[in-house]
Amino acid sequence: MNNIQYPIKGACQCGGVTYELLEPPLMVIACHCIECQKLSTSAFSITAMVKTDTVIFKGEMKDWSRLADSGNVSAAKFCVTCGNRIYHYDPKDPEKLKLKPTNLSDTRIINPTAHLWVSEKQDWFQIPEGVKTFEYQT
């Protein structure tokens, strides 16, 4: 990511939860599963995989979780006031977070290098050429 200055600040819609991303994400993915379509109210959800110790959060968040099709727990943190989703995480892998990067002040990092669950992708969405795709989650 050229010319991106870290840390990048982020906040939920109401500003009750703020955070700083201290370094670039490990990767950015677009997930097309039905659950991510529900979450994003769009064709897919964007996730920036980051190391837990590279993000500093402030503000009150609430937990939510569900059992994923994979059998893993998909857990999330969101603002208690506006409900804006901040990140997802796997309780079995506490060293990584699945940050929802659309609430960053500099969104240039949002350039997915992989698309997951394309088996559930909306037919009208065209994935750019050269981007890795996976029928399901890897």
PDB file of C-alpha atoms in Angstrom:
ATOM      1  CA  MET A   1       0.000   0.000   0.000  1.00  0.00           C
ATOM      2  CA  ASN A   2       1.908   2.976  -1.279  1.00  0.00           C
ATOM      3  CA  ASN A   3       1.676   6.330   0.460  1.00  0.00           C
ATOM      4  CA  ILE A   4      -0.651   5.115   3.217  1.00  0.00           C
ATOM      5  CA  GLN A   5       0.334   6.588   6.554  1.00  0.00           C
ATOM      6  CA  TYR A   6      -0.166   4.496   9.684  1.00  0.00           C
ATOM      7  CA  PRO A   7      -1.778   4.615  12.111  1.00  0.00           C
ATOM      8  CA  ILE A   8      -5.128   4.943  10.359  1.00  0.00           C
ATOM      9  CA  LYS A   9      -8.028   6.017  12.548  1.00  0.00           C
ATOM     10  CA  GLY A  10     -11.417   4.343  12.420  1.00  0.00           C
ATOM     11  CA  ALA A  11     -14.788   4.865  14.083  1.00  0.00           C
ATOM     12  CA  CYS A  12     -18.302   3.498  14.107  1.00  0.00           C
ATOM     13  CA  GLN A  13     -21.147   5.578  12.682  1.00  0.00           C
ATOM     14  CA  CYS A  14     -21.902   7.388  15.962  1.00  0.00           C
ATOM     15  CA  GLY A  15     -18.262   7.754  17.071  1.00  0.00           C
ATOM     16  CA  GLY A  16     -18.803   5.785  20.284  1.00  0.00           C
ATOM     17  CA  VAL A  17     -16.142   3.263  19.250  1.00  0.00           C
ATOM     18  CA  THR A  18     -12.861   4.514  17.843  1.00  0.00           C
ATOM     19  CA  TYR A  19      -9.690   2.703  16.937  1.00  0.00           C
ATOM     20  CA  GLU A  20      -6.275   2.985  15.353  1.00  0.00           C
ATOM     21  CA  LEU A  21      -4.841   0.477  12.897  1.00  0.00           C
ATOM     22  CA  LEU A  22      -1.090   0.600  13.474  1.00  0.00           C
ATOM     23  CA  GLU A  23       0.151  -1.308  10.418  1.00  0.00           C
ATOM     24  CA  PRO A  24      -1.060  -2.753   7.108  1.00  0.00           C
ATOM     25  CA  PRO A  25      -3.446  -5.716   7.135  1.00  0.00           C
ATOM     26  CA  LEU A  26      -2.155  -9.206   6.448  1.00  0.00           C
ATOM     27  CA  MET A  27      -4.708  -9.442   3.628  1.00  0.00           C
ATOM     28  CA  VAL A  28      -8.049  -8.012   2.519  1.00  0.00           C
ATOM     29  CA  ILE A  29     -10.809 -10.355   1.362  1.00  0.00           C
ATOM     30  CA  ALA A  30     -14.346 -10.107   0.039  1.00  0.00           C
ATOM     31  CA  CYS A  31     -16.725 -12.775   1.314  1.00  0.00           C
ATOM     32  CA  HIS A  32     -19.818 -13.549  -0.765  1.00  0.00           C
ATOM     33  CA  CYS A  33     -21.520 -16.004   1.633  1.00  0.00           C
ATOM     34  CA  ILE A  34     -25.185 -15.439   2.380  1.00  0.00           C
ATOM     35  CA  GLU A  35     -24.414 -14.432   5.996  1.00  0.00           C
ATOM     36  CA  CYS A  36     -21.966 -11.733   4.837  1.00  0.00           C
ATOM     37  CA  GLN A  37     -24.544 -10.475   2.357  1.00  0.00           C
ATOM     38  CA  LYS A  38     -26.963 -10.094   5.283  1.00  0.00           C
ATOM     39  CA  LEU A  39     -24.281  -8.355   7.366  1.00  0.00           C
ATOM     40  CA  SER A  40     -23.300  -5.865   4.688  1.00  0.00           C
ATOM     41  CA  THR A  41     -26.751  -5.445   3.109  1.00  0.00           C
ATOM     42  CA  SER A  42     -24.837  -5.750  -0.159  1.00  0.00           C
ATOM     43  CA  ALA A  43     -23.347  -8.390  -2.454  1.00  0.00           C
ATOM     44  CA  PHE A  44     -20.396  -9.142  -0.157  1.00  0.00           C
ATOM     45  CA  SER A  45     -18.601  -8.092   3.007  1.00  0.00           C
ATOM     46  CA  ILE A  46     -15.051  -6.728   3.132  1.00  0.00           C
ATOM     47  CA  THR A  47     -12.655  -7.962   5.812  1.00  0.00           C
ATOM     48  CA  ALA A  48      -9.103  -6.873   6.608  1.00  0.00           C
ATOM     49  CA  MET A  49      -7.212  -9.631   8.379  1.00  0.00           C
ATOM     50  CA  VAL A  50      -5.007  -7.996  11.020  1.00  0.00           C
ATOM     51  CA  LYS A  51      -2.886  -9.066  13.960  1.00  0.00           C
ATOM     52  CA  THR A  52      -4.726  -8.365  17.217  1.00  0.00           C
ATOM     53  CA  ASP A  53      -1.833  -6.349  18.650  1.00  0.00           C
ATOM     54  CA  THR A  54      -1.878  -3.934  15.680  1.00  0.00           C
ATOM     55  CA  VAL A  55      -5.227  -2.349  16.590  1.00  0.00           C
ATOM     56  CA  ILE A  56      -6.063  -0.163  19.598  1.00  0.00           C
ATOM     57  CA  PHE A  57      -9.793   0.118  20.406  1.00  0.00           C
ATOM     58  CA  LYS A  58     -11.626   2.636  22.605  1.00  0.00           C
ATOM     59  CA  GLY A  59     -15.297   2.630  23.510  1.00  0.00           C
ATOM     60  CA  GLU A  60     -17.925   0.137  24.567  1.00  0.00           C
ATOM     61  CA  MET A  61     -18.619  -2.835  22.344  1.00  0.00           C
ATOM     62  CA  LYS A  62     -20.997  -5.739  22.638  1.00  0.00           C
ATOM     63  CA  ASP A  63     -20.412  -9.361  21.567  1.00  0.00           C
ATOM     64  CA  TRP A  64     -22.435 -11.490  19.182  1.00  0.00           C
ATOM     65  CA  SER A  65     -21.670 -14.941  17.811  1.00  0.00           C
ATOM     66  CA  ARG A  66     -23.056 -17.752  15.708  1.00  0.00           C
ATOM     67  CA  LEU A  67     -21.975 -21.199  14.613  1.00  0.00           C
ATOM     68  CA  ALA A  68     -20.595 -20.994  11.065  1.00  0.00           C
ATOM     69  CA  ASP A  69     -21.163 -23.625   8.373  1.00  0.00           C
ATOM     70  CA  SER A  70     -17.544 -24.691   8.935  1.00  0.00           C
ATOM     71  CA  GLY A  71     -18.354 -25.629  12.533  1.00  0.00           C
ATOM     72  CA  ASN A  72     -16.252 -22.745  13.881  1.00  0.00           C
ATOM     73  CA  VAL A  73     -17.651 -19.948  16.012  1.00  0.00           C
ATOM     74  CA  SER A  74     -17.981 -16.656  14.145  1.00  0.00           C
ATOM     75  CA  ALA A  75     -17.854 -13.985  16.851  1.00  0.00           C
ATOM     76  CA  ALA A  76     -18.202 -10.233  16.410  1.00  0.00           C
ATOM     77  CA  LYS A  77     -17.867  -6.953  18.283  1.00  0.00           C
ATOM     78  CA  PHE A  78     -20.120  -4.000  17.544  1.00  0.00           C
ATOM     79  CA  CYS A  79     -20.977  -0.562  18.951  1.00  0.00           C
ATOM     80  CA  VAL A  80     -23.624  -0.684  21.678  1.00  0.00           C
ATOM     81  CA  THR A  81     -25.179   2.584  20.463  1.00  0.00           C
ATOM     82  CA  CYS A  82     -25.291   2.491  16.659  1.00  0.00           C
ATOM     83  CA  GLY A  83     -24.787  -1.245  16.142  1.00  0.00           C
ATOM     84  CA  ASN A  84     -21.996  -0.726  13.591  1.00  0.00           C
ATOM     85  CA  ARG A  85     -19.955  -3.937  13.262  1.00  0.00           C
ATOM     86  CA  ILE A  86     -16.290  -3.262  14.133  1.00  0.00           C
ATOM     87  CA  TYR A  87     -14.643  -6.669  13.781  1.00  0.00           C
ATOM     88  CA  HIS A  88     -15.111 -10.423  13.760  1.00  0.00           C
ATOM     89  CA  TYR A  89     -12.878 -12.966  15.436  1.00  0.00           C
ATOM     90  CA  ASP A  90     -12.406 -16.664  15.977  1.00  0.00           C
ATOM     91  CA  PRO A  91     -12.198 -17.396  19.729  1.00  0.00           C
ATOM     92  CA  LYS A  92      -9.759 -20.228  18.881  1.00  0.00           C
ATOM     93  CA  ASP A  93      -7.372 -17.791  17.142  1.00  0.00           C
ATOM     94  CA  PRO A  94      -6.981 -14.762  19.473  1.00  0.00           C
ATOM     95  CA  GLU A  95      -3.944 -13.422  17.614  1.00  0.00           C
ATOM     96  CA  LYS A  96      -5.954 -12.298  14.549  1.00  0.00           C
ATOM     97  CA  LEU A  97      -8.976 -10.075  13.973  1.00  0.00           C
ATOM     98  CA  LYS A  98     -11.224  -9.702  10.955  1.00  0.00           C
ATOM     99  CA  LEU A  99     -11.529  -5.912  10.915  1.00  0.00           C
ATOM    100  CA  LYS A 100     -14.435  -4.320   9.008  1.00  0.00           C
ATOM    101  CA  PRO A 101     -12.334  -1.649   7.268  1.00  0.00           C
ATOM    102  CA  THR A 102     -15.047   0.460   5.660  1.00  0.00           C
ATOM    103  CA  ASN A 103     -15.153   2.557   8.830  1.00  0.00           C
ATOM    104  CA  LEU A 104     -11.501   3.643   8.501  1.00  0.00           C
ATOM    105  CA  SER A 105     -10.707   7.275   7.748  1.00  0.00           C
ATOM    106  CA  ASP A 106      -8.444   6.148   4.867  1.00  0.00           C
ATOM    107  CA  THR A 107     -10.113   3.341   2.930  1.00  0.00           C
ATOM    108  CA  ARG A 108      -7.413   2.890   0.281  1.00  0.00           C
ATOM    109  CA  ILE A 109      -6.453  -0.400   1.949  1.00  0.00           C
ATOM    110  CA  ILE A 110      -9.793  -1.839   0.814  1.00  0.00           C
ATOM    111  CA  ASN A 111      -8.592  -3.699  -2.254  1.00  0.00           C
ATOM    112  CA  PRO A 112      -9.511  -7.389  -1.933  1.00  0.00           C
ATOM    113  CA  THR A 113      -6.853  -9.836  -3.084  1.00  0.00           C
ATOM    114  CA  ALA A 114      -9.214 -12.809  -2.699  1.00  0.00           C
ATOM    115  CA  HIS A 115     -12.934 -13.498  -2.975  1.00  0.00           C
ATOM    116  CA  LEU A 116     -14.401 -16.290  -0.805  1.00  0.00           C
ATOM    117  CA  TRP A 117     -17.671 -18.190  -1.086  1.00  0.00           C
ATOM    118  CA  VAL A 118     -18.095 -17.264  -4.736  1.00  0.00           C
ATOM    119  CA  SER A 119     -20.478 -20.245  -4.927  1.00  0.00           C
ATOM    120  CA  GLU A 120     -23.017 -17.913  -3.228  1.00  0.00           C
ATOM    121  CA  LYS A 121     -22.029 -14.763  -5.143  1.00  0.00           C
ATOM    122  CA  GLN A 122     -24.715 -12.539  -6.642  1.00  0.00           C
ATOM    123  CA  ASP A 123     -24.865 -13.256 -10.379  1.00  0.00           C
ATOM    124  CA  TRP A 124     -24.720  -9.579 -11.325  1.00  0.00           C
ATOM    125  CA  PHE A 125     -21.374  -8.944  -9.550  1.00  0.00           C
ATOM    126  CA  GLN A 126     -18.251  -9.416 -11.686  1.00  0.00           C
ATOM    127  CA  ILE A 127     -15.025 -10.259  -9.853  1.00  0.00           C
ATOM    128  CA  PRO A 128     -12.039  -8.379 -11.335  1.00  0.00           C
ATOM    129  CA  GLU A 129      -9.647 -10.403 -13.469  1.00  0.00           C
ATOM    130  CA  GLY A 130      -6.568 -11.755 -11.752  1.00  0.00           C
ATOM    131  CA  VAL A 131      -8.053 -11.858  -8.238  1.00  0.00           C
ATOM    132  CA  LYS A 132      -7.978 -15.221  -6.439  1.00  0.00           C
ATOM    133  CA  THR A 133     -11.367 -16.863  -5.978  1.00  0.00           C
ATOM    134  CA  PHE A 134     -12.513 -19.725  -3.785  1.00  0.00           C
ATOM    135  CA  GLU A 135     -15.846 -21.531  -4.130  1.00  0.00           C
ATOM    136  CA  TYR A 136     -16.038 -21.796  -0.339  1.00  0.00           C
ATOM    137  CA  GLN A 137     -13.983 -20.489   2.582  1.00  0.00           C
ATOM    138  CA  THR A 138     -10.478 -21.906   2.635  1.00  0.00           C
TER     139      THR A 138
END
